[in-house]
PDB file of C-alpha atoms in Angstrom:
ATOM      1  CA  MET A 385     -38.636 -18.445   6.317  1.00  0.00           C
ATOM      2  CA  ARG A 386     -42.119 -17.326   7.239  1.00  0.00           C
ATOM      3  CA  MET A 387     -42.840 -14.282   9.362  1.00  0.00           C
ATOM      4  CA  ASP A 388     -46.415 -13.040   9.660  1.00  0.00           C
ATOM      5  CA  ASP A 389     -47.094  -9.314   9.389  1.00  0.00           C
ATOM      6  CA  ASP A 390     -48.340  -9.301  12.994  1.00  0.00           C
ATOM      7  CA  SER A 391     -45.173 -10.943  14.345  1.00  0.00           C
ATOM      8  CA  TYR A 392     -42.414  -8.852  15.910  1.00  0.00           C
ATOM      9  CA  ILE A 393     -38.733  -9.393  16.708  1.00  0.00           C
ATOM     10  CA  TYR A 394     -37.713  -7.005  19.482  1.00  0.00           C
ATOM     11  CA  SER A 395     -34.003  -7.696  19.844  1.00  0.00           C
ATOM     12  CA  THR A 396     -31.008  -7.618  17.566  1.00  0.00           C
ATOM     13  CA  ILE A 397     -29.993 -10.907  15.972  1.00  0.00           C
ATOM     14  CA  LYS A 398     -26.244 -10.563  15.490  1.00  0.00           C
ATOM     15  CA  TYR A 399     -25.720 -13.478  13.139  1.00  0.00           C
ATOM     16  CA  ASN A 400     -27.163 -14.822   9.902  1.00  0.00           C
ATOM     17  CA  LEU A 401     -29.940 -17.267  10.718  1.00  0.00           C
ATOM     18  CA  PHE A 402     -29.774 -18.877   7.289  1.00  0.00           C
ATOM     19  CA  GLU A 403     -26.040 -19.457   7.593  1.00  0.00           C
ATOM     20  CA  TYR A 404     -26.562 -20.929  11.048  1.00  0.00           C
ATOM     21  CA  MET A 405     -29.152 -23.355   9.674  1.00  0.00           C
ATOM     22  CA  ARG A 406     -26.885 -24.419   6.813  1.00  0.00           C
ATOM     23  CA  ASP A 407     -23.711 -24.659   8.889  1.00  0.00           C
ATOM     24  CA  HIS A 408     -25.405 -26.778  11.568  1.00  0.00           C
ATOM     25  CA  ASN A 409     -27.443 -28.985   9.202  1.00  0.00           C
ATOM     26  CA  LYS A 410     -30.772 -27.761  10.556  1.00  0.00           C
ATOM     27  CA  ARG A 411     -33.865 -28.444   8.494  1.00  0.00           C
ATOM     28  CA  TYR A 412     -36.589 -26.847  10.623  1.00  0.00           C
ATOM     29  CA  ALA A 413     -36.548 -24.046  13.204  1.00  0.00           C
ATOM     30  CA  PHE A 414     -39.111 -22.358  15.453  1.00  0.00           C
ATOM     31  CA  ARG A 415     -39.225 -19.754  18.214  1.00  0.00           C
ATOM     32  CA  GLN A 416     -42.217 -20.699  20.385  1.00  0.00           C
ATOM     33  CA  PRO A 417     -43.544 -24.165  21.220  1.00  0.00           C
ATOM     34  CA  CYS A 418     -47.284 -24.594  21.672  1.00  0.00           C
ATOM     35  CA  THR A 419     -50.126 -27.089  21.746  1.00  0.00           C
ATOM     36  CA  ASP A 420     -53.105 -27.306  19.417  1.00  0.00           C
ATOM     37  CA  SER A 421     -55.894 -29.827  18.979  1.00  0.00           C
ATOM     38  CA  VAL A 422     -58.250 -28.463  16.296  1.00  0.00           C
ATOM     39  CA  GLY A 423     -58.833 -31.298  13.838  1.00  0.00           C
ATOM     40  CA  ILE A 424     -56.046 -33.391  15.309  1.00  0.00           C
ATOM     41  CA  GLY A 425     -58.114 -36.576  15.518  1.00  0.00           C
ATOM     42  CA  HIS A 426     -58.446 -36.824  11.754  1.00  0.00           C
ATOM     43  CA  LEU A 427     -54.757 -36.006  11.273  1.00  0.00           C
ATOM     44  CA  ASN A 428     -53.849 -38.746  13.753  1.00  0.00           C
ATOM     45  CA  ASP A 429     -55.957 -41.254  11.829  1.00  0.00           C
ATOM     46  CA  LEU A 430     -54.186 -40.396   8.589  1.00  0.00           C
ATOM     47  CA  MET A 431     -50.747 -40.603  10.184  1.00  0.00           C
ATOM     48  CA  ASP A 432     -51.491 -43.878  11.953  1.00  0.00           C
ATOM     49  CA  GLU A 433     -52.571 -45.408   8.643  1.00  0.00           C
ATOM     50  CA  PHE A 434     -49.534 -43.964   6.885  1.00  0.00           C
ATOM     51  CA  LEU A 435     -47.123 -45.385   9.458  1.00  0.00           C
ATOM     52  CA  LYS A 436     -48.882 -48.737   9.292  1.00  0.00           C
ATOM     53  CA  ASP A 437     -48.192 -48.823   5.547  1.00  0.00           C
ATOM     54  CA  ASN A 438     -44.721 -47.239   5.901  1.00  0.00           C
ATOM     55  CA  PRO A 439     -43.220 -48.547   9.165  1.00  0.00           C
ATOM     56  CA  ASN A 440     -39.715 -47.436   8.217  1.00  0.00           C
ATOM     57  CA  ALA A 441     -40.690 -43.791   7.695  1.00  0.00           C
ATOM     58  CA  THR A 442     -39.753 -42.941  11.299  1.00  0.00           C
ATOM     59  CA  THR A 443     -37.892 -44.443  14.241  1.00  0.00           C
ATOM     60  CA  PRO A 444     -39.239 -46.113  17.398  1.00  0.00           C
ATOM     61  CA  GLU A 445     -37.759 -43.319  19.532  1.00  0.00           C
ATOM     62  CA  LEU A 446     -39.383 -40.523  17.505  1.00  0.00           C
ATOM     63  CA  LEU A 447     -42.664 -42.408  17.495  1.00  0.00           C
ATOM     64  CA  GLU A 448     -42.530 -42.792  21.287  1.00  0.00           C
ATOM     65  CA  HIS A 449     -42.019 -39.051  21.804  1.00  0.00           C
ATOM     66  CA  TYR A 450     -44.796 -38.309  19.320  1.00  0.00           C
ATOM     67  CA  HIS A 451     -47.261 -40.535  21.169  1.00  0.00           C
ATOM     68  CA  GLN A 452     -46.515 -38.820  24.492  1.00  0.00           C
ATOM     69  CA  ASP A 453     -48.420 -35.750  23.311  1.00  0.00           C
ATOM     70  CA  ARG A 454     -49.588 -35.445  19.715  1.00  0.00           C
ATOM     71  CA  LYS A 455     -50.895 -31.920  20.366  1.00  0.00           C
ATOM     72  CA  LEU A 456     -47.391 -30.568  20.938  1.00  0.00           C
ATOM     73  CA  GLY A 457     -46.311 -28.348  18.085  1.00  0.00           C
ATOM     74  CA  PHE A 458     -44.232 -25.435  16.864  1.00  0.00           C
ATOM     75  CA  TYR A 459     -45.940 -22.046  16.613  1.00  0.00           C
ATOM     76  CA  ASN A 460     -45.344 -21.396  12.934  1.00  0.00           C
ATOM     77  CA  ASN A 461     -46.169 -17.713  12.464  1.00  0.00           C
ATOM     78  CA  TRP A 462     -42.360 -17.549  12.434  1.00  0.00           C
ATOM     79  CA  PHE A 463     -40.379 -20.544  11.275  1.00  0.00           C
ATOM     80  CA  MET A 464     -37.530 -21.556   9.007  1.00  0.00           C
ATOM     81  CA  ALA A 465     -37.367 -24.714   6.951  1.00  0.00           C
ATOM     82  CA  ASP A 466     -35.469 -26.584   4.294  1.00  0.00           C
ATOM     83  CA  ILE A 467     -38.109 -26.684   1.540  1.00  0.00           C
ATOM     84  CA  SER A 468     -36.710 -29.927   0.154  1.00  0.00           C
ATOM     85  CA  PHE A 469     -37.872 -31.662   3.351  1.00  0.00           C
ATOM     86  CA  PHE A 470     -41.497 -30.991   2.416  1.00  0.00           C
ATOM     87  CA  LEU A 471     -40.948 -31.770  -1.277  1.00  0.00           C
ATOM     88  CA  SER A 472     -39.428 -35.217  -0.853  1.00  0.00           C
ATOM     89  CA  PRO A 473     -40.663 -38.484   0.735  1.00  0.00           C
ATOM     90  CA  PRO A 474     -41.821 -39.272   3.302  1.00  0.00           C
ATOM     91  CA  GLY A 475     -42.936 -35.662   3.921  1.00  0.00           C
ATOM     92  CA  SER A 476     -44.276 -35.045   0.427  1.00  0.00           C
ATOM     93  CA  THR A 477     -46.047 -38.410   0.389  1.00  0.00           C
ATOM     94  CA  PHE A 478     -47.926 -37.656   3.579  1.00  0.00           C
ATOM     95  CA  LEU A 479     -48.718 -34.079   2.494  1.00  0.00           C
ATOM     96  CA  ASP A 480     -50.324 -35.490  -0.636  1.00  0.00           C
ATOM     97  CA  ILE A 481     -52.483 -37.761   1.536  1.00  0.00           C
ATOM     98  CA  VAL A 482     -53.523 -34.801   3.694  1.00  0.00           C
ATOM     99  CA  ASP A 483     -54.327 -32.758   0.600  1.00  0.00           C
ATOM    100  CA  ARG A 484     -56.521 -35.461  -0.898  1.00  0.00           C
ATOM    101  CA  SER A 485     -58.328 -35.996   2.428  1.00  0.00           C
ATOM    102  CA  HIS A 486     -59.568 -32.342   2.495  1.00  0.00           C
ATOM    103  CA  ILE A 487     -59.345 -32.306   6.312  1.00  0.00           C
ATOM    104  CA  MET A 488     -57.951 -28.770   6.231  1.00  0.00           C
ATOM    105  CA  TYR A 489     -61.300 -27.672   4.780  1.00  0.00           C
ATOM    106  CA  THR A 490     -63.737 -30.045   6.475  1.00  0.00           C
ATOM    107  CA  GLN A 491     -62.128 -30.393   9.943  1.00  0.00           C
ATOM    108  CA  ARG A 492     -60.103 -27.154  10.201  1.00  0.00           C
ATOM    109  CA  THR A 493     -56.918 -29.190  10.674  1.00  0.00           C
ATOM    110  CA  ASN A 494     -54.290 -26.483  10.544  1.00  0.00           C
ATOM    111  CA  ASP A 495     -50.845 -26.084   9.066  1.00  0.00           C
ATOM    112  CA  LEU A 496     -49.269 -25.827  12.531  1.00  0.00           C
ATOM    113  CA  LEU A 497     -50.214 -29.389  13.406  1.00  0.00           C
ATOM    114  CA  ILE A 498     -49.370 -30.756   9.966  1.00  0.00           C
ATOM    115  CA  GLN A 499     -45.922 -29.144   9.905  1.00  0.00           C
ATOM    116  CA  SER A 500     -45.163 -30.091  13.501  1.00  0.00           C
ATOM    117  CA  THR A 501     -46.218 -33.694  12.956  1.00  0.00           C
ATOM    118  CA  LEU A 502     -44.002 -34.021   9.897  1.00  0.00           C
ATOM    119  CA  ALA A 503     -41.006 -32.475  11.661  1.00  0.00           C
ATOM    120  CA  ARG A 504     -41.433 -34.519  14.812  1.00  0.00           C
ATOM    121  CA  LEU A 505     -41.756 -37.853  13.020  1.00  0.00           C
ATOM    122  CA  PHE A 506     -39.497 -37.451   9.997  1.00  0.00           C
ATOM    123  CA  LEU A 507     -36.619 -35.303  11.314  1.00  0.00           C
ATOM    124  CA  GLN A 508     -34.043 -36.108  13.960  1.00  0.00           C
ATOM    125  CA  PRO A 509     -33.928 -33.773  17.017  1.00  0.00           C
ATOM    126  CA  LYS A 510     -30.532 -32.467  15.939  1.00  0.00           C
ATOM    127  CA  GLU A 511     -32.151 -31.259  12.680  1.00  0.00           C
ATOM    128  CA  ILE A 512     -34.743 -29.135  14.516  1.00  0.00           C
ATOM    129  CA  GLN A 513     -33.655 -25.836  16.060  1.00  0.00           C
ATOM    130  CA  TRP A 514     -35.480 -24.086  18.894  1.00  0.00           C
ATOM    131  CA  PHE A 515     -34.184 -20.505  18.723  1.00  0.00           C
ATOM    132  CA  GLN A 516     -34.339 -18.797  22.122  1.00  0.00           C
ATOM    133  CA  ASP A 517     -31.901 -15.899  21.827  1.00  0.00           C
ATOM    134  CA  PHE A 518     -34.205 -13.144  20.558  1.00  0.00           C
ATOM    135  CA  THR A 519     -37.319 -11.537  22.008  1.00  0.00           C
ATOM    136  CA  TYR A 520     -40.333 -12.407  19.911  1.00  0.00           C
ATOM    137  CA  GLN A 521     -44.042 -11.581  19.901  1.00  0.00           C
ATOM    138  CA  HIS A 522     -47.029 -12.974  18.097  1.00  0.00           C
ATOM    139  CA  VAL A 523     -50.507 -12.664  19.566  1.00  0.00           C
ATOM    140  CA  THR A 524     -53.908 -13.587  18.175  1.00  0.00           C
ATOM    141  CA  ILE A 525     -56.629 -11.347  19.617  1.00  0.00           C
ATOM    142  CA  SER A 526     -59.898 -13.016  20.522  1.00  0.00           C
ATOM    143  CA  ARG A 527     -63.190 -11.713  19.132  1.00  0.00           C
ATOM    144  CA  ARG A 528     -65.345 -13.876  21.367  1.00  0.00           C
ATOM    145  CA  LYS A 529     -67.775 -11.884  23.478  1.00  0.00           C
ATOM    146  CA  VAL A 530     -66.444 -13.071  26.838  1.00  0.00           C
ATOM    147  CA  GLU A 531     -62.763 -12.378  26.101  1.00  0.00           C
ATOM    148  CA  SER A 532     -62.965  -9.908  23.248  1.00  0.00           C
ATOM    149  CA  GLY A 533     -59.804  -7.860  22.841  1.00  0.00           C
ATOM    150  CA  CYS A 534     -57.676 -10.262  24.887  1.00  0.00           C
ATOM    151  CA  PRO A 535     -54.911 -12.578  23.655  1.00  0.00           C
ATOM    152  CA  SER A 536     -56.407 -15.967  22.826  1.00  0.00           C
ATOM    153  CA  VAL A 537     -53.114 -17.558  21.821  1.00  0.00           C
ATOM    154  CA  GLY A 538     -49.561 -16.337  21.451  1.00  0.00           C
ATOM    155  CA  ALA A 539     -47.163 -14.458  23.680  1.00  0.00           C
ATOM    156  CA  LEU A 540     -44.319 -12.037  24.102  1.00  0.00           C
ATOM    157  CA  THR A 541     -41.286 -14.170  24.924  1.00  0.00           C
ATOM    158  CA  ARG A 542     -38.018 -12.832  26.251  1.00  0.00           C
ATOM    159  CA  GLY A 543     -34.867 -13.789  24.411  1.00  0.00           C
ATOM    160  CA  GLU A 544     -32.038 -15.205  26.473  1.00  0.00           C
ATOM    161  CA  GLY A 545     -29.505 -12.508  27.287  1.00  0.00           C
ATOM    162  CA  THR A 546     -31.943  -9.635  26.756  1.00  0.00           C
ATOM    163  CA  ASP A 547     -31.188  -6.694  29.061  1.00  0.00           C
ATOM    164  CA  ILE A 548     -33.606  -6.761  31.998  1.00  0.00           C
ATOM    165  CA  SER A 549     -34.408  -3.035  31.788  1.00  0.00           C
ATOM    166  CA  LEU A 550     -35.283  -3.313  28.107  1.00  0.00           C
ATOM    167  CA  TRP A 551     -37.385  -6.374  28.849  1.00  0.00           C
ATOM    168  CA  ARG A 552     -39.292  -4.589  31.615  1.00  0.00           C
ATOM    169  CA  GLN A 553     -40.032  -1.709  29.249  1.00  0.00           C
ATOM    170  CA  ARG A 554     -41.229  -4.033  26.493  1.00  0.00           C
ATOM    171  CA  SER A 555     -43.307  -6.180  28.819  1.00  0.00           C
ATOM    172  CA  ASP A 556     -44.923  -3.107  30.433  1.00  0.00           C
ATOM    173  CA  GLU A 557     -45.873  -1.830  26.990  1.00  0.00           C
ATOM    174  CA  PHE A 558     -47.349  -5.208  26.140  1.00  0.00           C
ATOM    175  CA  ILE A 559     -49.415  -5.417  29.333  1.00  0.00           C
ATOM    176  CA  SER A 560     -50.699  -1.846  28.935  1.00  0.00           C
ATOM    177  CA  ARG A 561     -52.274  -2.781  25.587  1.00  0.00           C
ATOM    178  CA  PHE A 562     -54.872  -4.922  27.317  1.00  0.00           C
ATOM    179  CA  SER A 563     -57.383  -4.367  30.092  1.00  0.00           C
ATOM    180  CA  SER A 564     -57.031  -5.956  33.522  1.00  0.00           C
ATOM    181  CA  ALA A 565     -59.933  -8.239  32.594  1.00  0.00           C
ATOM    182  CA  CYS A 566     -57.685 -10.129  30.184  1.00  0.00           C
ATOM    183  CA  HIS A 567     -55.906 -12.022  32.999  1.00  0.00           C
ATOM    184  CA  LEU A 568     -52.648 -12.389  31.119  1.00  0.00           C
ATOM    185  CA  HIS A 569     -50.626 -15.446  32.014  1.00  0.00           C
ATOM    186  CA  ALA A 570     -47.128 -14.548  33.137  1.00  0.00           C
ATOM    187  CA  THR A 571     -44.386 -16.951  34.095  1.00  0.00           C
ATOM    188  CA  VAL A 572     -40.666 -16.862  34.780  1.00  0.00           C
ATOM    189  CA  ARG A 573     -37.911 -19.445  34.464  1.00  0.00           C
ATOM    190  CA  LYS A 574     -35.796 -20.129  37.533  1.00  0.00           C
ATOM    191  CA  ASP A 575     -33.734 -23.241  38.158  1.00  0.00           C
ATOM    192  CA  ASP A 576     -35.644 -25.027  35.376  1.00  0.00           C
ATOM    193  CA  ARG A 577     -38.940 -24.493  37.207  1.00  0.00           C
ATOM    194  CA  ALA A 578     -41.974 -22.343  36.520  1.00  0.00           C
ATOM    195  CA  PHE A 579     -42.975 -19.615  38.981  1.00  0.00           C
ATOM    196  CA  ASN A 580     -46.143 -17.583  38.485  1.00  0.00           C
ATOM    197  CA  ASN A 581     -46.810 -13.919  39.250  1.00  0.00           C
ATOM    198  CA  SER A 582     -43.171 -12.881  39.433  1.00  0.00           C
ATOM    199  CA  ALA A 583     -42.095  -9.324  38.692  1.00  0.00           C
ATOM    200  CA  TYR A 584     -39.565 -10.652  36.175  1.00  0.00           C
ATOM    201  CA  TYR A 585     -41.566 -12.193  33.378  1.00  0.00           C
ATOM    202  CA  ASP A 586     -39.942 -14.292  30.680  1.00  0.00           C
ATOM    203  CA  CYS A 587     -43.189 -14.919  28.845  1.00  0.00           C
ATOM    204  CA  ILE A 588     -46.392 -12.886  28.826  1.00  0.00           C
ATOM    205  CA  GLY A 589     -49.595 -13.636  26.972  1.00  0.00           C
ATOM    206  CA  SER A 590     -51.914 -16.595  26.747  1.00  0.00           C
ATOM    207  CA  LYS A 591     -51.639 -20.267  27.636  1.00  0.00           C
ATOM    208  CA  LEU A 592     -48.765 -20.595  25.156  1.00  0.00           C
ATOM    209  CA  CYS A 593     -46.516 -19.277  27.935  1.00  0.00           C
ATOM    210  CA  THR A 594     -47.377 -22.244  30.108  1.00  0.00           C
ATOM    211  CA  MET A 595     -46.308 -24.551  27.303  1.00  0.00           C
ATOM    212  CA  GLU A 596     -43.006 -22.750  26.860  1.00  0.00           C
ATOM    213  CA  ILE A 597     -42.204 -22.810  30.561  1.00  0.00           C
ATOM    214  CA  LEU A 598     -43.044 -26.492  30.835  1.00  0.00           C
ATOM    215  CA  ALA A 599     -40.532 -27.119  28.094  1.00  0.00           C
ATOM    216  CA  PHE A 600     -37.790 -25.909  30.433  1.00  0.00           C
ATOM    217  CA  GLU A 601     -38.674 -28.259  33.260  1.00  0.00           C
ATOM    218  CA  ASN A 602     -36.176 -30.988  33.987  1.00  0.00           C
ATOM    219  CA  GLY A 603     -36.695 -33.959  31.753  1.00  0.00           C
ATOM    220  CA  HIS A 604     -39.476 -32.434  29.680  1.00  0.00           C
ATOM    221  CA  TYR A 605     -39.635 -34.321  26.408  1.00  0.00           C
ATOM    222  CA  LEU A 606     -39.625 -31.208  24.204  1.00  0.00           C
ATOM    223  CA  GLN A 607     -35.911 -31.136  24.917  1.00  0.00           C
ATOM    224  CA  LYS A 608     -35.723 -34.560  23.307  1.00  0.00           C
ATOM    225  CA  ILE A 609     -37.299 -33.561  19.996  1.00  0.00           C
ATOM    226  CA  ALA A 610     -35.489 -30.268  19.293  1.00  0.00           C
ATOM    227  CA  SER A 611     -32.043 -28.828  19.923  1.00  0.00           C
ATOM    228  CA  HIS A 612     -31.423 -25.397  21.457  1.00  0.00           C
TER     229      HIS A 612
END
């Protein structure tokens, strides 16, 4: 499991996550979905070539979902994984190709995209767990002049079943950290649809919230590549 030192879990988890992963045969787990595109073109080229040489490494269904949006990923400042997945083919084979290509150094292709691509193409949806039952926060603060001090990516996301009064307190504290100039994105889930500017926020922060809410819309394909 990875958990960055600027990530926060704000609700009690009343079961053993590791036992849950083992008991349910999960090999990868995340808390927040997201999109990213830095260096993705070069990663796509490597993967396309790899799949051309190894057509049996994935399935037509997984490949179809992958092609719908290659930028879709799993925000990996908190994640859990079966290490053997990354240390055995086809995952280890592709990681070796990425390592030898040096795209992480020359194109800033990041670990989020690499991990997400491997999980999406080489694991079945039932092996990927989208945890949604605890309130979680990870925010990267921008240092750009125009939006300095504002969240550039990340969010505070409400866990399902979290008491509404506790959520209001936590979300108010989060909002008060930033100036009104930050224009925080806030959305709420209701009947599988996204509604903006509600008083009952389920996700507060940057554009990552929009991605998470879209994942709840009827028929959204994120539901087809991870279980929850």
